Coordinates of C-alpha atoms in Angstrom, one line a residue:
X9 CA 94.2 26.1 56.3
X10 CA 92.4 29.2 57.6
X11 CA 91.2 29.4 60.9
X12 CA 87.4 28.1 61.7
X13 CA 85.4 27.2 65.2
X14 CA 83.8 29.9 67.9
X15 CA 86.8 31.7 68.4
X16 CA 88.0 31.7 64.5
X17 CA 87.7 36.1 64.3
X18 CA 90.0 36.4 67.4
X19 CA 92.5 34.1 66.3
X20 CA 92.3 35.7 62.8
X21 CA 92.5 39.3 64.1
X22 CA 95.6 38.2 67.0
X23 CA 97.4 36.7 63.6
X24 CA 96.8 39.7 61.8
X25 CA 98.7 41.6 64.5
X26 CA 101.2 39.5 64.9
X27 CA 102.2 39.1 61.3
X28 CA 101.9 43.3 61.1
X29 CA 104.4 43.9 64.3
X30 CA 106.8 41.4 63.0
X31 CA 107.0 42.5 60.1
X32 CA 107.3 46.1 61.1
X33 CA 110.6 44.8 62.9
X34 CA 112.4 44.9 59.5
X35 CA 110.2 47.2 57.5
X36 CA 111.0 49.8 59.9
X37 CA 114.4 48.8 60.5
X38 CA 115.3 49.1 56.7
X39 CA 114.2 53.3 57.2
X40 CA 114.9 54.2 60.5
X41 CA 118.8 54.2 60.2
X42 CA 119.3 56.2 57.2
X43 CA 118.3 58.9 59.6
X44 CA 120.3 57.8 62.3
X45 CA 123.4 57.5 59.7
X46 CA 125.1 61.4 60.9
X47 CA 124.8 60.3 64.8
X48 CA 126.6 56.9 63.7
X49 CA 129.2 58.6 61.8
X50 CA 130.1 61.3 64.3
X51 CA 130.0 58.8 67.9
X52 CA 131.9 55.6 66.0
X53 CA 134.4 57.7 63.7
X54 CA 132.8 56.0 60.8
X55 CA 133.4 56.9 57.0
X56 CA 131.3 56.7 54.3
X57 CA 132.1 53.5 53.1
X58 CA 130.9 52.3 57.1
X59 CA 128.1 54.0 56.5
X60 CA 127.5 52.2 53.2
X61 CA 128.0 49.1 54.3
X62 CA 125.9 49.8 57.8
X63 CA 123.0 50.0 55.3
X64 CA 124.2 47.3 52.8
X65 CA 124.8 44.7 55.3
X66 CA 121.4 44.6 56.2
X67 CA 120.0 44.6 52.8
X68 CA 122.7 41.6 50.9
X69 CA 121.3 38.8 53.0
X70 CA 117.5 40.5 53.2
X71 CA 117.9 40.6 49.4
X72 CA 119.8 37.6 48.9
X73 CA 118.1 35.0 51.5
X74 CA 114.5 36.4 51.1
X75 CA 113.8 33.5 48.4
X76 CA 115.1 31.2 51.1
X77 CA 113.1 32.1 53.8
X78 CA 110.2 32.4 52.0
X79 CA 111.3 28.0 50.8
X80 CA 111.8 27.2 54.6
X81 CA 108.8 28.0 55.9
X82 CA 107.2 26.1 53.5
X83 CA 109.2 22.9 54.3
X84 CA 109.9 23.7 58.1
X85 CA 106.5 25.5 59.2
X86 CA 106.1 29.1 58.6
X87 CA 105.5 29.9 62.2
X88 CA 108.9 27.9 63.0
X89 CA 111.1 29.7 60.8
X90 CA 109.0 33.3 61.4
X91 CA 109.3 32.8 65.0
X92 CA 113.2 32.0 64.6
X93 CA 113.3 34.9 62.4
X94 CA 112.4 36.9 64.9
X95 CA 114.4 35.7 67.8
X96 CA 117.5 36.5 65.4
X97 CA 116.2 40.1 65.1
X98 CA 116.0 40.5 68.3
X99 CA 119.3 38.8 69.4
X100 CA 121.0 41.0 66.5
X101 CA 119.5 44.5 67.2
X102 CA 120.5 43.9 71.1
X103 CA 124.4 43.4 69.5
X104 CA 123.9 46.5 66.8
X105 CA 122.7 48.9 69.9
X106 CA 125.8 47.7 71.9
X107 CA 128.3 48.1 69.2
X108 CA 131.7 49.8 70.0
X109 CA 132.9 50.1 66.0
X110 CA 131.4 50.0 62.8
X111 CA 132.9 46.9 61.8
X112 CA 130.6 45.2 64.3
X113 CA 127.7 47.0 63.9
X114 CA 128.2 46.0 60.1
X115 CA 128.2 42.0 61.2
X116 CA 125.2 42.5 63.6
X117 CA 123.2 44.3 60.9
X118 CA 124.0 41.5 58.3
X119 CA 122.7 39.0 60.9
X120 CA 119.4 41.5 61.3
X121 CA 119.2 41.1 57.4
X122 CA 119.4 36.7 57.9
X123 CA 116.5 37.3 60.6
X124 CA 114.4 39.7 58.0
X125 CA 114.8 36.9 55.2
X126 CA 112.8 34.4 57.4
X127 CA 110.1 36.6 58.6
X128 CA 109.3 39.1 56.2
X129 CA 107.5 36.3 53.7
X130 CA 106.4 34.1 56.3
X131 CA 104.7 36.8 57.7
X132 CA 102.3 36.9 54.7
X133 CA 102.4 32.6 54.2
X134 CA 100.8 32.6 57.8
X135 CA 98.3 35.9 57.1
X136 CA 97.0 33.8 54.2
X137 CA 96.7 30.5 55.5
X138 CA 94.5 32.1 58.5
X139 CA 92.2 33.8 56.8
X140 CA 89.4 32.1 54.0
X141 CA 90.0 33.0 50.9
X142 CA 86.8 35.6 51.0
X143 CA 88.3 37.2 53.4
X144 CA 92.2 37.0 52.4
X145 CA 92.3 39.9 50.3
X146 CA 91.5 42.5 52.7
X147 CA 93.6 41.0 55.2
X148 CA 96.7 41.2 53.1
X149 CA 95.4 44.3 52.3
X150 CA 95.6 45.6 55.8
X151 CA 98.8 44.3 56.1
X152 CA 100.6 46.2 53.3
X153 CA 98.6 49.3 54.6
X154 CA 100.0 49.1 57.9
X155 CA 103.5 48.1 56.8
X156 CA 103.2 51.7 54.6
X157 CA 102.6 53.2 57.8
X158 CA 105.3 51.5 59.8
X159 CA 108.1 51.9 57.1
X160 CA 107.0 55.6 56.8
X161 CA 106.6 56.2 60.7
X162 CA 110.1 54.8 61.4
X163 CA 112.4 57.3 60.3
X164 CA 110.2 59.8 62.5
X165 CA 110.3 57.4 65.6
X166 CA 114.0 56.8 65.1
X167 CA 115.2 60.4 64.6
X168 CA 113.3 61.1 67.9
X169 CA 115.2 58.9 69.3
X170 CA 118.3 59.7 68.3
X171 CA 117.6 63.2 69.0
X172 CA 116.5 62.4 72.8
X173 CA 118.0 59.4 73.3
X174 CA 121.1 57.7 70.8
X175 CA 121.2 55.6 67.8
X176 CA 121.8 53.0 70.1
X177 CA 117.9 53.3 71.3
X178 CA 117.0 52.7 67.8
X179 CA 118.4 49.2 68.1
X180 CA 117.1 49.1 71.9
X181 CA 113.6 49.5 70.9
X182 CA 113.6 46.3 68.3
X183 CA 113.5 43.9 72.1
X184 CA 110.0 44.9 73.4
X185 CA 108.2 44.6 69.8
X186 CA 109.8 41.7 69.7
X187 CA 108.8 39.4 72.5
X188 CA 105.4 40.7 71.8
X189 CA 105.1 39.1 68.9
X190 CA 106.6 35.5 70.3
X191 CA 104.2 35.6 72.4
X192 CA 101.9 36.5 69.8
X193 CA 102.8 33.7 67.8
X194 CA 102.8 31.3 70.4
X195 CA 99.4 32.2 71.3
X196 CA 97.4 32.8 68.0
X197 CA 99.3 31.5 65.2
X198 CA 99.2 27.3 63.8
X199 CA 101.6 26.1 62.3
X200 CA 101.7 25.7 58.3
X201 CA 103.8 24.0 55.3
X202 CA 103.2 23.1 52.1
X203 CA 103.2 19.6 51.9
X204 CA 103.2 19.3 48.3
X205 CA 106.6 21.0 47.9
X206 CA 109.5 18.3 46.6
X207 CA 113.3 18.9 46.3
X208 CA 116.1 19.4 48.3
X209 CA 116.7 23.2 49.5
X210 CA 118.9 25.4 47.2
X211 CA 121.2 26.1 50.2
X212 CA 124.1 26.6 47.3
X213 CA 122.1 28.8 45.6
X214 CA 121.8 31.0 48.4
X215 CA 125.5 30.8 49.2
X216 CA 126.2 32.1 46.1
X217 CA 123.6 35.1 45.6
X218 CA 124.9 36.2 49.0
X219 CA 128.4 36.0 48.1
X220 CA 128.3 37.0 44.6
X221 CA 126.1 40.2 45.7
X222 CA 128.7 41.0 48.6
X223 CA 132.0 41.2 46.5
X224 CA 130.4 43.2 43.7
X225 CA 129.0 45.8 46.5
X226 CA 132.4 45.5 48.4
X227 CA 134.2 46.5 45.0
X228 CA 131.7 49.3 44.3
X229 CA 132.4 50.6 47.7
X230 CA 135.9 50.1 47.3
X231 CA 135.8 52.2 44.9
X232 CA 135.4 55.4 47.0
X233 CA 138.4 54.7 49.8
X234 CA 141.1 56.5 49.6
X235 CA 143.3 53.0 50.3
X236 CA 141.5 50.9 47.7
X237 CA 143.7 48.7 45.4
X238 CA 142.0 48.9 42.1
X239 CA 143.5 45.3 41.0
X240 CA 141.5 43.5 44.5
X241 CA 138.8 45.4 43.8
X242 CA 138.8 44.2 39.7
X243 CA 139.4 40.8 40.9
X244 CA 136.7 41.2 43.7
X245 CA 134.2 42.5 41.3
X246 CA 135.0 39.8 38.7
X247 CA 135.0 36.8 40.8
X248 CA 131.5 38.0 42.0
X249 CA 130.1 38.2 38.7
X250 CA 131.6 34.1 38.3
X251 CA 129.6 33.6 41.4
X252 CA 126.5 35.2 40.3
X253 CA 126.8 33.1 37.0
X254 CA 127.4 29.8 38.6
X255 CA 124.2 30.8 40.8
X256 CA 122.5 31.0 37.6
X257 CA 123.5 27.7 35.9
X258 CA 122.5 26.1 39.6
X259 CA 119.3 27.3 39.4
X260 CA 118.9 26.1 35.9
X261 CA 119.6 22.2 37.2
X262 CA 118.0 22.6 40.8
X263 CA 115.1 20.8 41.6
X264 CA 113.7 23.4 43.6
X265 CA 115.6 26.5 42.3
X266 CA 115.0 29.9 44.2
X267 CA 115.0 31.5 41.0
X268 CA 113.3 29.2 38.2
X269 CA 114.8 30.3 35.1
X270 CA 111.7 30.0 33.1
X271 CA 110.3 33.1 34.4
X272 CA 113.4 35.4 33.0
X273 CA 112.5 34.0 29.7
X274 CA 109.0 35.7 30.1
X275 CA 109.5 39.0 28.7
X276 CA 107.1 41.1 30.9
X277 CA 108.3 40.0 33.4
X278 CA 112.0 40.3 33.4
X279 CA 111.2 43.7 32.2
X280 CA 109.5 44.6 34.8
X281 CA 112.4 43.5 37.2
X282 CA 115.1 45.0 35.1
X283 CA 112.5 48.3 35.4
X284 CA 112.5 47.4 39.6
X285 CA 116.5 47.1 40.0
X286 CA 116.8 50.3 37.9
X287 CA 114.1 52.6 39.7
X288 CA 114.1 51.0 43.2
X289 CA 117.7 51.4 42.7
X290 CA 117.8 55.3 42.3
X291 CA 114.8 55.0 45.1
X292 CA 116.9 53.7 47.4
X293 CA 120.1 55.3 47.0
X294 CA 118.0 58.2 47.4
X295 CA 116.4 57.3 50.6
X296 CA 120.2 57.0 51.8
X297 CA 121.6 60.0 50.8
X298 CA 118.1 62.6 51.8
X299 CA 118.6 62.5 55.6
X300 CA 121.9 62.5 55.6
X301 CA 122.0 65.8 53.6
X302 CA 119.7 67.2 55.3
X303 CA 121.6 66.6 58.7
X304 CA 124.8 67.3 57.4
X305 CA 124.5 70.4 55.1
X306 CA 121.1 71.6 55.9
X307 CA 121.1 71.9 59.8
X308 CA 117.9 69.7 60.2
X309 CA 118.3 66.9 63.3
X310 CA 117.4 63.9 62.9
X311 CA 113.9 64.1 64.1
X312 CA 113.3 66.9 61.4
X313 CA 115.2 64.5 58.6
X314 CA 112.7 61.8 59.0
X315 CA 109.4 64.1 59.1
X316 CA 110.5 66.0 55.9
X317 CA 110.2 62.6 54.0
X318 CA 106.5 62.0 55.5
X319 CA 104.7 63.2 52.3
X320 CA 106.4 60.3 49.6
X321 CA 104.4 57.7 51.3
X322 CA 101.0 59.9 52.0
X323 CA 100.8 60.4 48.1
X324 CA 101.9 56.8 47.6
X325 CA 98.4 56.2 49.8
X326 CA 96.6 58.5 48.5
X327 CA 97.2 57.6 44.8
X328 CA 97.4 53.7 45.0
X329 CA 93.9 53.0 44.6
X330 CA 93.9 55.1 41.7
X331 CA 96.7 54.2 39.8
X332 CA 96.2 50.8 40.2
X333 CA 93.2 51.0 37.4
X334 CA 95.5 52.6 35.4
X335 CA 96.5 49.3 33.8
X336 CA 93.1 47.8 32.8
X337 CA 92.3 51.2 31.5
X338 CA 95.5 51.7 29.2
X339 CA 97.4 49.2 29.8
X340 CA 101.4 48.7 31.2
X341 CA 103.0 51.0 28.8
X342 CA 101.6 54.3 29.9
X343 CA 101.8 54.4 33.6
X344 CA 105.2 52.5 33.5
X345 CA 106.8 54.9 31.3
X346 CA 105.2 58.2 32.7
X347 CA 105.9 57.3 36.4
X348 CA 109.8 56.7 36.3
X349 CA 109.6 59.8 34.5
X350 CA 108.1 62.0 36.8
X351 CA 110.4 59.9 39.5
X352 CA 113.1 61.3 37.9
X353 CA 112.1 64.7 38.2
X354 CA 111.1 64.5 41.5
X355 CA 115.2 63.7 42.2
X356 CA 116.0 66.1 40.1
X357 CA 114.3 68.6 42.1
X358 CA 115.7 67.3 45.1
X359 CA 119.3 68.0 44.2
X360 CA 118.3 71.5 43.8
X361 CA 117.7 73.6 46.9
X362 CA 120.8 75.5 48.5
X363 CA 122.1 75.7 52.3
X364 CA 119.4 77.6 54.2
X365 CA 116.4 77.2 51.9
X366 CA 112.8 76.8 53.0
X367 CA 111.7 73.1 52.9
X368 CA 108.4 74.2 51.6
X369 CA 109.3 75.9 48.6
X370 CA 112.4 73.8 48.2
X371 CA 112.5 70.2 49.6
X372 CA 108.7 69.4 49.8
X373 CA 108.0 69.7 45.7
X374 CA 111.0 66.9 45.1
X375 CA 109.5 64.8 47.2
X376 CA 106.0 65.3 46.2
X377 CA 106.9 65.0 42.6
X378 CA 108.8 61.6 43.6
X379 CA 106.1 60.3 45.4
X380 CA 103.5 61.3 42.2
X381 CA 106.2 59.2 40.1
X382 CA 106.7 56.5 42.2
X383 CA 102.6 56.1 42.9
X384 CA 101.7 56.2 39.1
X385 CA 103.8 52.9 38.7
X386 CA 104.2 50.7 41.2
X387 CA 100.4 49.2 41.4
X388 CA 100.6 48.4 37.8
X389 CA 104.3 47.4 38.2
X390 CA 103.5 44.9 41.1
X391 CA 100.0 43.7 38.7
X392 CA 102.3 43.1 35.8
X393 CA 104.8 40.8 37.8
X394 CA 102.0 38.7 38.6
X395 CA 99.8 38.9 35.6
X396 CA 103.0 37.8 33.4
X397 CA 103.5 34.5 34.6
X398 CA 101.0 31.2 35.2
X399 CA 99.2 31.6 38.6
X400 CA 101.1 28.3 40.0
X401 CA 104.1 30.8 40.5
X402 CA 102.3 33.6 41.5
X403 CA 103.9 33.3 44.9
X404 CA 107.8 33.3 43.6
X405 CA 106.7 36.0 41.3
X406 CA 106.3 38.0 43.8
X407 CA 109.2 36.9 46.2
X408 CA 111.4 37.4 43.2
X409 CA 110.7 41.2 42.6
X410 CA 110.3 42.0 46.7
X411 CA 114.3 40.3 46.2
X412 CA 114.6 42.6 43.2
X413 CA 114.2 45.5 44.8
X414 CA 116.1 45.2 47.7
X415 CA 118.8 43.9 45.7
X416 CA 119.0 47.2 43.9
X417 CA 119.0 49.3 46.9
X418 CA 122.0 46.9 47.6
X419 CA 123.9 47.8 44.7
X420 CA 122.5 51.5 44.6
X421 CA 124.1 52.6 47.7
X422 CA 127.3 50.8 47.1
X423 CA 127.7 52.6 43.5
X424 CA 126.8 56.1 44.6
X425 CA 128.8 56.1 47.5
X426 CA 132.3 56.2 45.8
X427 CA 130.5 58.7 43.3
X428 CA 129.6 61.2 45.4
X429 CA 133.5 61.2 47.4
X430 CA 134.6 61.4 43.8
X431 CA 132.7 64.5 42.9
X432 CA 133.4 65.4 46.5
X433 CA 137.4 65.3 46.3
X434 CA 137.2 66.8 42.6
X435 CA 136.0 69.8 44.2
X436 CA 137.5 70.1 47.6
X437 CA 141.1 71.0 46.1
X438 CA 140.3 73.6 44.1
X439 CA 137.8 74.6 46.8
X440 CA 140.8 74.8 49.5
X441 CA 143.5 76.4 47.0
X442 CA 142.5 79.8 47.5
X443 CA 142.6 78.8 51.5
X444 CA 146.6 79.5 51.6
X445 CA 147.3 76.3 53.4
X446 CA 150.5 75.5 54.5
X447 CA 151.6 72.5 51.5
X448 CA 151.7 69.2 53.7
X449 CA 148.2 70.6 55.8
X450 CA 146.7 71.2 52.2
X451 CA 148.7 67.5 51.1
X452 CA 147.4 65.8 54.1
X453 CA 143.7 67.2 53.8
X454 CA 143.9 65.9 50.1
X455 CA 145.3 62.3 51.2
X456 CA 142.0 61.1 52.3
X457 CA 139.3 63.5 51.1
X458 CA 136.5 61.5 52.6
X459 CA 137.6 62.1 55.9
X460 CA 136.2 65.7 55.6
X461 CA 132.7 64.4 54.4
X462 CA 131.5 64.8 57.8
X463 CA 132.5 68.4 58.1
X464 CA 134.0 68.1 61.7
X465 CA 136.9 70.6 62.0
X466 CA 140.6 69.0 61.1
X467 CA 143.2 70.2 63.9
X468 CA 144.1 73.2 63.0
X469 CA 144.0 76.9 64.0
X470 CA 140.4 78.3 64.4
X471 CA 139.9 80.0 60.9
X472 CA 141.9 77.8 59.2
X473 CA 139.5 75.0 60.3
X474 CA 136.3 77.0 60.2
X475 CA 137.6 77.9 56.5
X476 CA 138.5 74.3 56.0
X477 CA 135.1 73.4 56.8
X478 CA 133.3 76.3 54.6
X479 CA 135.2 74.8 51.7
X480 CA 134.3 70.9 52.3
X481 CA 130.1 72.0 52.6
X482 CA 130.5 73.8 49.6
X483 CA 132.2 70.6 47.5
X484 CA 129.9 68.2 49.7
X485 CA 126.8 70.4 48.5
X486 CA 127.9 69.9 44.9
X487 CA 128.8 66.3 45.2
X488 CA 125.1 65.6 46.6
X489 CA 123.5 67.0 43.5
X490 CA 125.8 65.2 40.7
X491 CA 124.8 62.0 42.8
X492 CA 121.2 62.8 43.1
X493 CA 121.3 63.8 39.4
X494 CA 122.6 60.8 38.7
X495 CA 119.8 58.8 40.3
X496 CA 117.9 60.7 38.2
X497 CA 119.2 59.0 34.8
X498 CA 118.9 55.7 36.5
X499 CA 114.9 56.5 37.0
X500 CA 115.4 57.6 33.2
X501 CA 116.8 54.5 31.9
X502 CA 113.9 52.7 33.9
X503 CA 111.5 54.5 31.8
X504 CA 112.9 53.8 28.4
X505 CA 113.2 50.2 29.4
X506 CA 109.1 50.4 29.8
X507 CA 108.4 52.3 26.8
X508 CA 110.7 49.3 24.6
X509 CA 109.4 46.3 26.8
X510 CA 106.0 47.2 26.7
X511 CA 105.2 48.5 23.1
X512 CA 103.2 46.0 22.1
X513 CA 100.7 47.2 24.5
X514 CA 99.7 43.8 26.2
X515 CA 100.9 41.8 29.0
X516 CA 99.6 37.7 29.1
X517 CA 101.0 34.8 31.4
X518 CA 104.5 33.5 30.0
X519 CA 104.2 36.2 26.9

């Protein structure tokens, strides 16, 4: 119920500040380490599977347990399960920013994720049940306007701090922000449920998405160590799979499923989720791999890495109003075919400039061009998720695409991670041949080729190393572009799934 009495517009407007810092906790959370990902690998001794799964952690139980969340506060009390939300963040960021090895940074990050999944949708349960109806839209409104801000603000904020401080402040800063908004929400916010809401909790649901997701990104990840055993990782991959299937006959007998199967038998919208795992998938495997090229082969620091993606979400502002008539006026197939398209060659363009180029005339038009794709189609995108269905599951609509794409990040960064040290060790041998390395130096370099991905010096004489070095930029330089290129198809394949899911032009509830 929303808010009413004398003092209703400074409750609302103390709720609408509380819901918008706590949910900046994991919006900017989710950015800010991908610039942070060089300092991580270089003070920990981290490869790139480490670094994989320092992003992936987070985002299997955000992904996985956001439909959860989103259930408990409804039977619980949204301000109960937002407020313990946030008390995990917190408790979990202080453990990520003391960390003494990537395995436990990985653990306190998935922990972060568990605290994301219960206040990222309560967040918007209490912002609607405080404001009238009248007034709601705006509200939300505000909301997603400043969580564009936060998410795009954070990688700037965090690479300063890196730069000035450590990675470690990135965590450190998650505390204050934190207790702010406990006290905020002890202050300002009533508590809410939905009283109407029948059915035991899907708590084996959950268990399986999250362990289902986590072998098949563990296998994809796999994939890329030097170590792997491809008969684990075939079993890992296939026994997640089983899991994810048995998920899927749960849900189909649950009382309260967190995925109701009825809505993946409404065309628009399962194609407009298949089109959000395959471009928010190449969207965020991008967003992983940008920084740390521009750190590692491009000399930027981290503060610089951050900045330089600053103009994706300014044209995502700038265009959203826009694009979002783009729908009434021509309906789903245009805007959802065209965008991914341009999407694509906005990656395309990134994996183009060379070591030393100007970010104007190099960088900047890829991400313009990406943030022109990505603008043109995700208004209509989010309209047709919620237009396909009956307006009594608008709300798990919506909580199943926000799972959607995060899920494809998931999986996006755990594939393109053993791509890229594949292209990467296809051309560091041939790159070090010409070298005249002593056999069991060249052997030994050649043994674990991701080892060299960070470009520090091996132990060897100085222009043997600094020579060493030359060769692993140029094969890392190449490996970057067959990965980013790569994106590119998926972003591709996104498109052609609009223009065969959408020919008939229309989009009606359950059609």
């Amino acid at each position: 119920m929303a808010d009413s009495g004398p003092d209703a517009a400074h409750r609302s407007a103390l709720v609408l500040v509380t819901t918008v810092l706590g949910s900046s906790l994991a919006f900017i959370d989710g950015s800010v380490v991908n610039v942070a990902l060089a300092a991580l690998q270089s003070d920990l001794n981290a490869g790139v599977s480490d670094l994989q799964w320092i992003v992936n952690g987070y985002m299997l139980t955000l992904g996985a347990l956001l439909l959860l969340g989103g259930a408990m506060g409804d039977r619980l009390g949204r301000r109960r399960v937002f407020m313990a939300g946030v008390w995990v963040f917190a408790v979990s960021s202080v453990a990520c920013a003391m960390a003494p090895s990537p395995l436990l940074l990985i653990l306190a990050r998935a922990v972060q994720g568990i605290g994301a999944a219960m206040l990222v949708p309560n967040s918007l349960a209490i912002l609607s049940s405080a404001f009238p109806r009248e007034r709601r839209g705006r509200a939300i409104g505000t909301w997603s306007g400043f969580a564009a801000i936060t998410s795009a603000g954070g990688p700037v904020l965090g690479g300063w701090l890196v730069d000035t401080l450590s990675w470690r402040a990135a965590f450190w800063i998650n505390v204050p922000i934190a207790a702010v908004v406990l006290v905020l929400a002890m202050v300002a916010v009533r508590e809410s449920r939905d009283d109407g809401v029948h059915g035991r909790m899907d708590w084996p649901g959950a268990v399986l998405a999250v362990g289902g997701l986590g072998l098949i990104s563990w296998a994809l990840i796999a994939l890329g160590e030097a170590d792997g055993h491809p008969p684990v990782i075939a079993a890992a991959a296939a026994l997640g799979i089983g899991l994810l299937a048995l998920f899927l006959r749960i849900e189909a007998r649950c009382a309260a499923p967190l995925l109701p199967p009825a809505l993946l038998r409404v065309r628009a919208f399962a194609a407009a989720n298949l089109l959000t795992l395959l471009l928010y998938g190449a969207l965020g495997a991008a967003i992983f791999l940008y920084p740390l090229s521009l750190i590692r082969l491009h000399g930027y620091t981290a503060t610089e890495a951050g900045a330089a993606f600053l103009p994706f979400p300014a044209v995502l502002f700038v265009l959203s109003r826009w694009s979002g008539a783009l729908l009434d006026r021509y309906g789903p197939r245009p805007p959802l075919v065209t965008g991914p398209a341009v999407a694509a060659l906005g990656l395309g363009l990134l994996a183009w400039p060379e070591a030393g180029t100007p970010y104007w005339s190099t960088f900047l038009p890829g991400v313009l061009v990406l943030g022109v794709g990505m603008g043109i189609c995700i208004p209509p995108l989010t309209t047709v998720v919620m237009i396909a269905v009956d307006d009594r599951h608008a709300g798990v609509a919506s909580a199943v695409n926000n799972a959607a794409s995060r899920i494809a990040g998931l999986l996006a960064v755990a594939a393109v991670g053993p791509l890229l040290v594949a292209v990467f060790a296809a051309g560091l041998e041939p790159a070090l041949q010409p070298l005249d390395l002593p056999a069991p130096v060249l052997a030994a370099l050649l043994s674990d080729p991701a080892a060299l991905t960070d470009l520090r010096p091996p132990p060897l004489a100085g222009d043997q190393a600094d020579a060493v070095v030359g060769a692993a930029r140029g094969a890392l330089v190449t490996a970057f572009r067959v990965s980013l290129a790569a994106l590119a198809v998926l972003a591709l394949l996104s498109s052609a799934v609009s223009a065969w899911a959408f020919r008939d032009g229309a989009v009606s509830p359950g059609g």
